[in-house]
Every structure is written in C-alpha cells, then in structure tokens.
Amino acid sequence: MRLECIECGSKFKLHERFYTCPKCGGLLEVEFELSELKRKLDRKRLKVEAPSVWKYRAFMPILDESKIVSLSEGGTPLYRCNRLAKEVGVRELYVKFEGANPTGSFKDRGMTVGVTKALELGAKTVACASTGNTSASLAAYAAKAGLRCVVLLPKGKVARGKLAQTLIYGAQTIAVKGNFDEALTIVRRICEERKDIYLLNSLNPFRPQGQKTIGFEIADQLGWEVPDRVVVPMGNCANIWAIYKGFFEFDLVGLTKGIPMMTGIQSEGSMPIVDAIKRGLDKFVPVKKPETIATAIRIGNPVNGPKAIRAIRASKGTAESVSDAEIIKAQKLMTRLEGIGAEPASASTVAGLKKLVRRGTIKRDERVVCVATGHILKDPEEAIRVSERPREAPARYKEIIKLLR
Ligand code: F0G
C-alpha cells in the first residue's frame, strides 16, 4: 500500500504524514499492490460474515491492527423502498441508511480508520473543521482513543443534534464567525504548522478508505451485485469519491463486476461541482456565500472537488442541484412512505433522483441506491419547522376525541 497523488502520480510511503502532495499540492489517495491485496483477501469469510467496516480490513491502510479504535460502525441497513420507488418512478429503489451508525452519520466509517491512523502516527491531538457531523464523529472516536480533540464550527450554522454531540463528547469547540470553508482553511494551517495536531478532515487520505465500505456493503447486501446507479449528496466531496473507489476496488479484485453511475447532488445555493459537470469543466468555480437548509453540505469550495468530478465522469454518472423546497418534500416522502428519518442533506438524494427521472436523464428501469448520510435527529429543529404544529387540547377525553373526528 502507498499514498499516490491523483494529479502528478507521485508515490509516497504509507506512514508519511501528508495531507496533500508535497510536490504539486494535488489530492492524495491510497493505492494497493493488486497481488498483495488479492493475497490478503479471505473470500470465504467475506461471503459469510455480516457487513461492517472491519469486515473489509484487507482493503484498509492499517499497519497495526492492535490500534484499531472502533464503535462497531457500518453494517447499516439497505432498505428496499417500493412505495418511494413508485413515487419517484424507478423500477427498484434502495436507501442505504447511514443514520444507523454509532454517532448517526457515515462519518463514523472514516473516523474509525482516521483515528486509528492518528494512533499509529503517534498523534496526541486530532482536529477538524466541520458542518457538524465530522465533528460529532471525531469527538466520539477521539474520546474512545483517549486523544484531545479540537473542532472549528461555523458559528450559528451547525444543527443542534450535531452541536450537542460535539460538546458532550468533550471536544474543545470553537465557533468561528465565518463559514465552513474559512474554518477549514484555518484548521489546515494550524495542522501544517503544529506537527503535534493531526488533521482529520476528509482531505486526510485515510478517512475515505473507511467510507469506501459504503460501496462494499451495498454490493455485499445486493448479493455481490452492483446497482445501476448510486446517488450521493456532495459537500466537501470526499464521500462520492470514496464510494466510487469502493466499487472500483471490488471490481479490480473480481468480487463484483462494473461500477454504478455515480450521481452527485448539491443544493442550489451551493452547487460548484454540479455547475462544473454541467458545463463540462475540469476545474470548478467556488461559491463565495453558500446557503441552504441542508447545512451539512453548505460548502462553497469543496477541497475534494477534483475527486468528485473524476468519480462522476469515470463512472458515466451525472450531477444535479435541488432547491430547499424540493429537499423538504423529499424528506417528507422518505419519512411518510418508508419510515426513514434522514437529515436534509440526505433527502437531497431522493429530491435529485426524482428530478432526474422526470427529466428522462435517469431511466425508469434502473436499479438505484440513494445514500441517506445522516439521521433525522441531527437537525430536529428543521424537522419541527417543516412539520404541522401539534394541536393543543385540555386533558379531557371528550375534547380530544372531538379533535380526532
Ligand atoms: N451528508 C451529510 C449528512 C454530511 O454531514 C456531509 C458532510 C455530506 C453529506 C457530504 O459529504 O463532504 O464527503 O461530500 N459533512 C461534513 C461535516 C462536511 O463537516 O460534517 P462530503
């Protein structure tokens, strides 16, 4: 295993503490020696063991397994959604419910690997900037590992559930009077100057290695088949790449065949990657003042944008934007037709799918998986705001039965 720059192809040792390529500044990725990977694979065990991040440990860039920090992440349900499929107009629809992870989002898959790596590298402090889920997850895994955790959040823009988690798990939390992109720029600088603080944003090449298990699990749960399409919300853009990489690696070792069309969704108020894909550009233009109800993906300058563009193009996928109103509508469809409670960023996938089917970009006979990245309780205030108020009544049988008529 080695680190490799996706731009200039330079190769580095796995234990080097680089966040980006020291030669050209490009994004790094973990690459495998195929023969070594094939030798490590226990195909029999893969076919019988229940899905979880560490089931696929042959694909993980960990050198010392005794250091693994785990809260039993992964193994989330893949719900078959027949009522939702009918509503959006596709043959076969599934929702991969990442809200079932230990801290309620897919970030736990990356943090189990990232925090383990922090221990391997001898770090004492870990840090991130976050729209809320990364910080909740990092705070929990740092606590489990006995590491100090420093977190920068955009002040007033983090959903309550995520803020509550970050604080109670004991992260040293700073509310930055600025947006996520500004907070990330500052924390990157801190981690470059202070070698004792280890950066665990998705720029870190190890975190996406855990997140690629979303792709592994989807294939595993579909009986070692890949769907036609996987729809993913895009914020800082590591996850769509990670899932793509998961399918790519399974195909490479011959566990499955083919790669689904990776389809990325952003909010209208912050859609730099959708814009680049639609205009056929290789580079995206950052959005200065991103705004959306889906605060998880309120990101104007996604650092992993080049990886997202590659994943979408290489898999012949596409990208689409959705409005806040479309997100809320999709969130209600998911809860009310399927009993799946997902935060707004996650609901953007169903909103995007619906739009692309209506337009004819997505064919009705496709088998589609939407990735619901975070739990609805992450943002309870939004859920209450978009719902009908409860009706009040005195504590008397007659009054209440009258209201129910
Ligand atoms: N969905 C949820 C619920 C998220 O929290 C995020 C990102 C995404 C989707 C997008 O994933 O960044 O890999 O494209 N949240 C980050 C955070 C930015 O700080 O919690 P991405």
Coordinates of C-alpha atoms and ligand atoms in Angstrom, one line a residue:
M1 CA 0.0 0.0 0.0
R2 CA 1.2 3.5 -0.7
L3 CA 0.0 7.1 -1.0
E4 CA -0.3 8.4 -4.5
C5 CA -1.1 11.9 -5.9
I6 CA -4.1 11.9 -8.2
E7 CA -2.7 14.8 -10.2
C8 CA 1.0 14.1 -10.8
G9 CA 1.2 10.4 -9.8
S10 CA 4.0 10.9 -7.2
K11 CA 4.2 8.0 -4.8
F12 CA 4.9 8.2 -1.0
K13 CA 5.2 5.8 1.9
L14 CA 2.0 5.0 3.8
H15 CA 3.3 6.3 7.1
E16 CA 4.2 9.8 5.6
R17 CA 2.2 12.5 7.3
F18 CA 1.0 14.3 4.2
Y19 CA -2.5 15.7 3.6
T20 CA -1.8 16.8 0.0
C21 CA 1.0 16.1 -2.4
P22 CA 4.2 17.8 -1.3
K23 CA 5.3 18.1 -5.0
C24 CA 2.2 19.6 -6.7
G25 CA -0.4 20.2 -3.9
G26 CA -2.7 17.6 -5.5
L27 CA -5.1 15.3 -3.6
L28 CA -3.7 12.0 -2.3
E29 CA -5.2 8.6 -2.5
V30 CA -4.2 5.2 -1.0
E31 CA -3.3 2.7 -3.7
F32 CA -2.7 -1.0 -3.4
E33 CA -0.4 -3.6 -4.9
L34 CA -3.1 -5.8 -6.6
S35 CA -1.3 -9.0 -5.9
E36 CA -0.8 -8.1 -2.3
L37 CA -4.5 -7.2 -1.9
K38 CA -5.6 -10.4 -3.6
R39 CA -3.3 -12.5 -1.3
K40 CA -4.8 -10.8 1.8
L41 CA -8.5 -11.4 0.8
D42 CA -10.3 -14.1 2.6
R43 CA -13.1 -14.7 0.0
K44 CA -14.9 -17.4 2.0
R45 CA -15.1 -15.2 5.1
L46 CA -16.3 -12.3 3.0
K47 CA -19.3 -14.3 1.8
V48 CA -20.5 -15.4 5.3
E49 CA -19.6 -12.6 7.7
A50 CA -22.2 -9.8 8.3
P51 CA -21.3 -6.4 6.8
S52 CA -19.2 -3.9 9.0
V53 CA -16.3 -1.6 8.2
W54 CA -13.7 -4.0 9.6
K55 CA -15.1 -7.0 7.7
Y56 CA -13.3 -5.5 4.7
R57 CA -10.0 -5.0 6.6
A58 CA -7.9 -6.3 3.7
F59 CA -8.7 -3.0 1.9
M60 CA -7.8 -0.8 4.9
P61 CA -4.4 1.0 5.1
I62 CA -3.8 0.0 8.7
L63 CA -0.4 -1.3 9.7
D64 CA -1.0 -2.2 13.3
E65 CA -4.4 -3.9 13.9
S66 CA -3.9 -3.7 17.7
K67 CA -4.5 0.0 17.5
I68 CA -8.0 -0.2 15.9
V69 CA -10.4 2.3 17.5
S70 CA -14.0 1.0 16.8
L71 CA -17.5 1.7 18.0
S72 CA -18.9 -1.0 15.7
E73 CA -19.5 1.2 12.7
G74 CA -21.0 0.2 9.4
G75 CA -23.3 -2.7 8.8
T76 CA -26.1 -0.2 8.2
P77 CA -29.5 -1.3 6.7
L78 CA -30.1 -1.2 2.9
Y79 CA -33.8 -0.7 2.8
R80 CA -35.8 -1.8 -0.2
C81 CA -38.2 1.1 -0.8
N82 CA -41.1 0.0 -3.0
R83 CA -43.5 2.9 -2.1
L84 CA -40.8 5.5 -2.7
A85 CA -39.8 3.8 -6.0
K86 CA -43.4 4.1 -7.3
E87 CA -43.5 7.8 -6.2
V88 CA -40.2 8.8 -7.9
G89 CA -40.8 6.4 -10.9
V90 CA -38.0 3.9 -10.9
R91 CA -38.2 0.1 -11.0
E92 CA -36.1 -0.7 -8.0
L93 CA -35.0 1.7 -5.2
Y94 CA -33.0 1.2 -2.1
V95 CA -31.9 3.6 0.7
K96 CA -28.6 2.9 2.4
F97 CA -29.4 4.3 5.9
E98 CA -26.2 5.7 7.3
G99 CA -28.1 7.3 10.2
A100 CA -27.7 3.9 11.9
N101 CA -24.0 4.4 12.6
P102 CA -22.8 5.0 16.2
T103 CA -23.0 8.8 16.0
G104 CA -25.7 8.9 13.4
S105 CA -23.8 9.5 10.2
F106 CA -21.5 7.9 7.7
K107 CA -18.6 9.9 9.1
D108 CA -18.0 7.1 11.7
R109 CA -16.8 4.8 8.9
G110 CA -14.0 7.2 8.1
M111 CA -13.2 8.1 11.7
T112 CA -12.6 4.5 12.8
V113 CA -9.8 4.4 10.2
G114 CA -8.6 8.0 10.6
V115 CA -8.4 7.9 14.4
T116 CA -6.6 4.5 14.3
K117 CA -4.2 6.1 11.9
A118 CA -3.7 9.0 14.3
L119 CA -2.7 6.5 17.0
E120 CA -0.3 4.7 14.6
L121 CA 1.3 8.0 13.8
G122 CA 1.7 8.9 17.5
A123 CA -0.6 11.9 17.5
K124 CA -1.9 13.3 20.8
T125 CA -4.4 15.8 19.4
V126 CA -6.8 15.5 16.5
A127 CA -8.6 18.4 14.8
C128 CA -11.2 19.2 12.1
A129 CA -13.4 21.9 10.8
S130 CA -17.0 20.7 10.3
T131 CA -20.6 21.5 9.4
G132 CA -21.4 19.2 12.4
N133 CA -21.3 15.5 11.6
T134 CA -17.5 15.2 11.2
S135 CA -17.0 17.0 14.5
A136 CA -19.6 14.8 16.3
S137 CA -17.9 11.7 15.0
L138 CA -14.3 12.8 15.6
A139 CA -15.2 13.9 19.1
A140 CA -16.6 10.4 19.9
Y141 CA -13.7 8.4 18.4
A142 CA -11.1 10.7 20.0
A143 CA -12.8 10.2 23.3
K144 CA -12.6 6.4 22.8
A145 CA -9.0 6.6 21.8
G146 CA -8.0 9.0 24.7
L147 CA -7.0 11.8 22.3
R148 CA -7.5 15.5 22.7
C149 CA -10.0 16.8 20.1
V150 CA -10.1 20.4 18.6
V151 CA -13.0 21.4 16.5
L152 CA -13.8 24.6 14.4
L153 CA -17.5 25.1 13.6
P154 CA -19.2 27.8 11.6
K155 CA -21.0 29.9 14.3
G156 CA -24.8 29.6 14.3
K157 CA -24.9 27.2 11.3
V158 CA -24.5 23.8 12.9
A159 CA -27.6 21.8 13.5
R160 CA -28.5 21.3 17.2
G161 CA -28.0 17.5 17.4
K162 CA -24.6 17.7 15.9
L163 CA -23.5 20.6 18.2
A164 CA -24.9 18.7 21.2
Q165 CA -22.8 15.6 20.3
T166 CA -19.6 17.5 19.7
L167 CA -19.9 19.3 23.1
I168 CA -20.9 16.3 25.2
Y169 CA -18.2 14.0 23.8
G170 CA -15.8 16.6 25.1
A171 CA -14.2 18.3 22.0
Q172 CA -12.6 21.7 22.5
T173 CA -15.0 23.6 20.3
I174 CA -14.5 27.0 18.7
A175 CA -17.4 28.7 17.0
V176 CA -15.8 30.6 14.1
K177 CA -17.5 33.8 12.9
G178 CA -17.3 32.7 9.3
N179 CA -18.4 29.8 7.1
F180 CA -17.1 26.2 6.8
D181 CA -14.6 26.9 4.0
E182 CA -13.0 29.7 6.2
A183 CA -12.8 27.4 9.2
L184 CA -11.2 24.6 7.2
T185 CA -8.6 27.0 5.8
I186 CA -7.6 27.9 9.3
V187 CA -7.5 24.4 10.8
R188 CA -5.4 23.2 7.8
R189 CA -2.9 25.9 8.6
I190 CA -2.9 25.0 12.3
C191 CA -2.2 21.3 11.4
E192 CA 0.6 22.2 8.9
E193 CA 2.4 24.5 11.4
R194 CA 1.8 22.4 14.5
K195 CA 3.0 18.9 13.8
D196 CA 1.5 17.6 17.1
I197 CA -2.0 18.2 15.8
Y198 CA -3.3 15.7 13.3
L199 CA -5.9 16.9 10.7
L200 CA -8.9 14.6 10.3
N201 CA -10.9 16.4 7.7
S202 CA -11.7 14.4 4.5
L203 CA -8.6 15.9 2.9
N204 CA -6.9 13.3 5.1
P205 CA -6.3 10.4 2.6
F206 CA -7.1 7.7 5.2
R207 CA -10.7 8.7 6.1
P208 CA -12.2 8.0 2.7
Q209 CA -10.7 4.4 2.9
G210 CA -13.2 3.8 5.7
Q211 CA -16.0 5.5 3.8
K212 CA -15.5 3.3 0.7
T213 CA -17.1 0.5 2.7
I214 CA -20.5 2.1 1.8
G215 CA -19.8 0.8 -1.7
F216 CA -18.6 -2.6 -0.4
E217 CA -21.7 -3.0 1.8
I218 CA -24.1 -2.1 -1.0
A219 CA -22.6 -4.7 -3.3
D220 CA -22.4 -7.2 -0.4
Q221 CA -26.1 -6.6 0.6
L222 CA -27.3 -6.9 -3.0
G223 CA -25.8 -10.4 -3.2
W224 CA -22.5 -9.3 -4.7
E225 CA -24.1 -7.3 -7.5
V226 CA -23.7 -3.6 -8.2
P227 CA -26.7 -1.4 -8.7
D228 CA -27.0 0.7 -11.9
R229 CA -26.7 4.0 -10.0
V230 CA -25.8 5.4 -6.6
V231 CA -27.0 8.8 -5.6
V232 CA -24.9 10.8 -3.0
P233 CA -25.1 14.3 -1.5
M234 CA -22.0 16.3 -2.1
G235 CA -20.5 18.7 0.4
N236 CA -16.7 18.6 0.7
C237 CA -16.9 15.9 -1.9
A238 CA -14.9 13.0 -0.4
N239 CA -17.8 10.6 0.1
I240 CA -18.8 10.3 -3.6
W241 CA -15.2 9.5 -4.4
A242 CA -14.9 7.1 -1.6
I243 CA -18.0 5.1 -2.6
Y244 CA -16.8 5.1 -6.2
K245 CA -13.4 3.8 -5.0
G246 CA -15.1 1.0 -3.1
F247 CA -16.9 -0.3 -6.2
F248 CA -13.7 0.2 -8.2
E249 CA -11.6 -1.9 -5.8
F250 CA -14.3 -4.7 -5.6
D251 CA -14.3 -4.8 -9.5
L252 CA -10.5 -4.8 -9.5
V253 CA -10.2 -7.9 -7.3
G254 CA -13.0 -9.6 -9.1
L255 CA -15.6 -9.7 -6.3
T256 CA -18.1 -7.8 -8.4
K257 CA -18.4 -6.6 -12.0
G258 CA -18.8 -3.0 -13.0
I259 CA -19.2 0.4 -11.4
P260 CA -22.5 2.2 -10.8
M261 CA -23.2 5.6 -12.4
M262 CA -22.1 7.9 -9.5
T263 CA -24.7 10.7 -9.2
G264 CA -23.9 13.7 -7.0
I265 CA -26.5 16.1 -5.6
Q266 CA -25.9 19.6 -4.3
S267 CA -28.2 22.4 -3.1
E268 CA -29.0 25.3 -5.5
G269 CA -27.4 27.7 -3.0
S270 CA -24.0 25.8 -3.1
M271 CA -23.5 23.9 -6.3
P272 CA -20.0 24.4 -7.6
I273 CA -19.5 20.8 -8.7
V274 CA -22.9 20.4 -10.4
D275 CA -22.1 23.6 -12.3
A276 CA -18.7 22.2 -13.4
I277 CA -20.2 18.9 -14.5
K278 CA -23.0 20.5 -16.5
R279 CA -20.6 22.9 -18.2
G280 CA -18.0 20.2 -18.9
L281 CA -15.3 22.0 -16.9
D282 CA -12.3 20.2 -15.3
K283 CA -12.0 22.9 -12.6
F284 CA -14.9 24.2 -10.6
V285 CA -15.5 27.8 -9.6
P286 CA -16.0 28.1 -5.8
V287 CA -19.2 29.7 -4.5
K288 CA -18.5 32.6 -2.1
K289 CA -21.6 32.6 0.1
P290 CA -23.1 29.1 0.1
E291 CA -26.6 28.9 1.6
T292 CA -29.0 26.0 2.0
I293 CA -31.3 24.4 4.5
A294 CA -29.1 21.3 4.2
T295 CA -26.4 22.8 6.5
A296 CA -24.3 19.6 6.3
I297 CA -23.5 20.4 2.6
R298 CA -23.4 24.2 2.9
I299 CA -19.9 24.3 1.4
G300 CA -18.8 26.6 -1.4
N301 CA -15.2 25.5 -2.0
P302 CA -15.1 21.7 -1.7
V303 CA -11.5 20.6 -1.2
N304 CA -12.2 17.2 -2.7
G305 CA -14.0 18.7 -5.7
P306 CA -11.4 17.2 -8.2
K307 CA -12.0 13.7 -6.9
A308 CA -15.8 14.1 -7.2
I309 CA -15.5 15.3 -10.8
R310 CA -13.3 12.2 -11.6
A311 CA -15.7 9.8 -9.9
I312 CA -18.7 11.2 -11.8
R313 CA -17.0 11.3 -15.2
A314 CA -15.2 7.9 -14.9
S315 CA -18.5 6.1 -13.9
K316 CA -20.6 7.9 -16.6
G317 CA -22.7 9.4 -13.8
T318 CA -24.1 12.9 -13.5
A319 CA -24.8 15.7 -11.1
E320 CA -27.9 17.8 -10.2
S321 CA -28.9 20.6 -7.9
V322 CA -32.1 20.8 -5.9
S323 CA -33.9 23.6 -4.1
D324 CA -34.6 23.7 -0.3
A325 CA -38.4 23.2 -1.1
E326 CA -37.6 20.0 -3.1
I327 CA -35.4 18.8 -0.2
I328 CA -38.1 19.2 2.4
K329 CA -40.6 17.5 0.1
A330 CA -38.3 14.5 -0.4
Q331 CA -37.6 14.3 3.4
K332 CA -41.3 14.0 4.0
L333 CA -41.7 11.3 1.3
M334 CA -38.9 9.3 2.9
T335 CA -40.4 9.5 6.4
R336 CA -44.0 9.1 5.4
L337 CA -43.7 6.5 2.7
E338 CA -40.9 4.4 4.1
G339 CA -40.3 5.3 7.8
I340 CA -36.8 6.5 7.1
G341 CA -35.7 9.6 9.0
A342 CA -32.9 11.4 7.3
E343 CA -31.5 14.9 7.7
P344 CA -32.0 17.4 4.8
A345 CA -28.6 16.8 3.1
S346 CA -29.5 13.1 2.8
A347 CA -33.0 13.8 1.5
S348 CA -31.4 15.8 -1.3
T349 CA -30.6 12.4 -3.0
V350 CA -34.3 11.5 -3.3
A351 CA -35.1 15.0 -4.5
G352 CA -32.4 14.8 -7.1
L353 CA -33.4 11.3 -8.2
K354 CA -37.0 12.5 -8.7
K355 CA -35.9 15.4 -10.8
L356 CA -33.6 13.4 -13.0
V357 CA -36.2 10.7 -13.6
R358 CA -38.8 13.4 -14.5
R359 CA -36.3 14.8 -17.0
G360 CA -35.5 11.4 -18.5
T361 CA -31.8 11.5 -17.5
I362 CA -32.4 8.5 -15.2
K363 CA -34.2 5.6 -16.9
R364 CA -37.2 4.1 -15.2
D365 CA -35.9 0.6 -15.4
E366 CA -32.8 1.4 -13.3
R367 CA -31.9 -0.2 -10.0
V368 CA -30.9 2.8 -7.8
V369 CA -29.4 3.3 -4.3
C370 CA -29.8 6.6 -2.5
V371 CA -27.3 7.1 0.3
A372 CA -29.0 8.7 3.4
T373 CA -25.9 10.0 5.0
G374 CA -27.2 11.3 8.4
H375 CA -30.1 10.7 10.9
I376 CA -33.1 13.0 11.1
L377 CA -32.4 13.8 14.8
K378 CA -29.2 15.5 13.7
D379 CA -31.4 18.5 12.9
P380 CA -34.5 18.3 15.0
E381 CA -35.3 22.0 14.7
E382 CA -35.6 21.7 10.9
A383 CA -37.9 18.7 11.2
I384 CA -40.2 20.6 13.6
R385 CA -40.1 23.7 11.4
V386 CA -41.3 21.9 8.3
S387 CA -44.0 19.9 10.0
E388 CA -47.5 20.7 11.2
R389 CA -47.7 22.1 14.7
P390 CA -49.3 19.7 17.2
R391 CA -52.9 20.8 18.2
E392 CA -53.3 21.6 21.9
A393 CA -56.2 20.3 24.0
P394 CA -57.2 20.1 27.6
A395 CA -56.7 16.8 29.3
R396 CA -60.3 15.6 28.7
Y397 CA -61.4 12.6 26.7
K398 CA -64.3 14.4 25.1
E399 CA -62.2 17.4 23.9
I400 CA -59.6 15.1 22.4
I401 CA -62.0 12.7 20.6
K402 CA -63.6 15.8 19.1
L403 CA -60.3 16.9 17.6
L404 CA -59.8 13.4 16.1
R405 CA -63.1 13.4 14.2
Ligands
F0G1 N1 -24.3 14.3 4.1 C1 -24.1 14.6 5.4 C2 -25.1 14.3 6.4 C3 -22.8 15.3 5.8 O1 -22.6 15.6 7.0 C4 -21.9 15.6 4.7 C5 -20.7 16.3 5.1 C6 -22.2 15.2 3.4 C7 -23.4 14.5 3.2 C8 -21.3 15.4 2.3 O2 -20.2 14.6 2.3 O3 -18.4 16.2 2.4 O4 -17.9 13.9 1.8 O5 -19.2 15.4 0.2 N2 -20.4 16.8 6.2 C9 -19.1 17.4 6.5 C10 -19.0 17.7 8.0 C11 -18.7 18.5 5.7 O6 -18.3 18.5 8.4 O7 -19.7 17.0 8.8 P1 -18.8 15.0 1.7

